XYZ file of C-alpha atoms in Angstrom:
114
model
C 17.460 -10.580 30.809
C 17.850 -8.656 34.037
C 15.886 -5.400 34.412
C 19.070 -3.345 34.044
C 19.820 -5.092 30.733
C 16.379 -4.632 29.187
C 16.216 -2.266 26.230
C 15.044 1.235 27.140
C 12.003 0.715 24.908
C 10.974 -2.639 26.412
C 7.468 -1.372 27.276
C 6.926 -0.460 23.619
C 8.252 -3.831 22.470
C 5.904 -5.631 24.859
C 2.945 -3.586 23.632
C 3.740 -4.313 19.995
C 3.808 -8.026 20.812
C 0.598 -8.165 22.855
C -1.739 -5.285 21.949
C -3.853 -6.881 19.248
C -6.573 -4.245 19.454
C -4.354 -1.550 17.991
C -3.039 -1.118 14.465
C 0.595 -0.171 14.749
C 3.314 1.304 12.571
C 6.733 0.091 13.645
C 9.505 2.489 12.689
C 13.076 2.386 13.967
C 16.660 2.525 12.759
C 18.680 -0.343 11.359
C 19.660 -3.037 13.835
C 17.190 -1.997 16.544
C 15.117 -5.186 16.564
C 12.174 -4.325 14.296
C 12.162 -7.731 12.632
C 12.401 -9.546 15.961
C 9.479 -7.598 17.420
C 7.386 -8.011 14.276
C 7.990 -11.769 14.179
C 7.004 -12.008 17.860
C 3.780 -10.080 17.170
C 2.816 -12.226 14.197
C 3.598 -15.420 16.097
C 1.520 -14.217 19.059
C -1.398 -13.451 16.710
C -1.158 -16.930 15.202
C -0.878 -18.675 18.575
C -3.877 -16.796 19.959
C -5.961 -17.583 16.885
C -6.531 -13.897 16.170
C -5.847 -14.277 12.447
C -4.556 -16.830 9.949
C -1.189 -16.074 8.355
C -2.707 -15.068 5.014
C -4.729 -12.293 6.735
C -1.724 -10.643 8.397
C 0.028 -7.987 6.303
C 3.665 -7.136 6.999
C 5.155 -4.473 4.748
C 8.859 -3.700 4.525
C 10.907 -1.346 2.381
C 13.128 -3.852 0.603
C 12.815 -7.303 -0.918
C 15.784 -8.377 1.219
C 13.981 -7.320 4.424
C 10.790 -9.091 3.338
C 12.742 -12.274 2.650
C 14.486 -12.073 6.026
C 11.185 -11.465 7.794
C 9.542 -14.443 6.115
C 12.539 -16.681 6.861
C 12.633 -15.708 10.530
C 8.894 -16.169 10.782
C 9.234 -19.670 9.299
C 11.967 -20.520 11.822
C 9.938 -19.240 14.777
C 6.765 -21.037 13.668
C 8.695 -24.296 13.364
C 10.278 -23.753 16.798
C 6.866 -22.971 18.333
C 5.395 -26.111 16.776
C 7.797 -28.252 18.817
C 5.937 -27.429 22.040
C 2.471 -26.501 20.757
C -0.541 -28.717 21.360
C -4.218 -28.789 20.455
C -5.733 -25.852 18.595
C -2.518 -23.832 18.795
C -0.596 -26.617 17.077
C -3.237 -26.804 14.356
C -3.087 -23.029 13.788
C 0.717 -23.026 13.651
C 0.775 -26.022 11.281
C -1.637 -24.226 8.977
C 0.500 -21.073 9.167
C 3.634 -23.037 8.266
C 1.866 -24.561 5.257
C 0.423 -21.207 4.125
C 3.465 -19.011 4.804
C 4.360 -18.521 1.144
C 0.907 -17.010 0.545
C 1.315 -14.552 3.411
C 1.438 -10.897 2.355
C 4.972 -10.210 3.631
C 6.436 -7.899 1.029
C 7.387 -4.390 0.010
C 4.674 -1.764 -0.317
C 5.063 -1.918 -4.111
C 4.623 -5.693 -4.220
C 1.636 -5.499 -1.891
C -0.041 -2.779 -3.967
C 0.646 -4.751 -7.140
C -1.007 -7.842 -5.653
C -4.200 -5.891 -4.997
């Protein structure tokens, strides 16, 4: 993407994807790219070995959104596995195998699981 075509909030998107030292709340309107940014952040955490998939919590408002998030995460993990090697490949393989145990859900489902 050329600089003139980057979203106005690109700096925020980059921070969400790379700032692992900060707990973040991502809030934006429908169709603004929340799921894309969240998937990129989770994938970056997995690739860097910062946390296994079952220790990353992603909370959405609807079951539909949680299902979409998990599906897109599965697709991106599988795509990343195609070029991953060494420890990164091992981490991503483990994440793919453990994805169904990952706490990606609504706040009600998450609270119920506790």
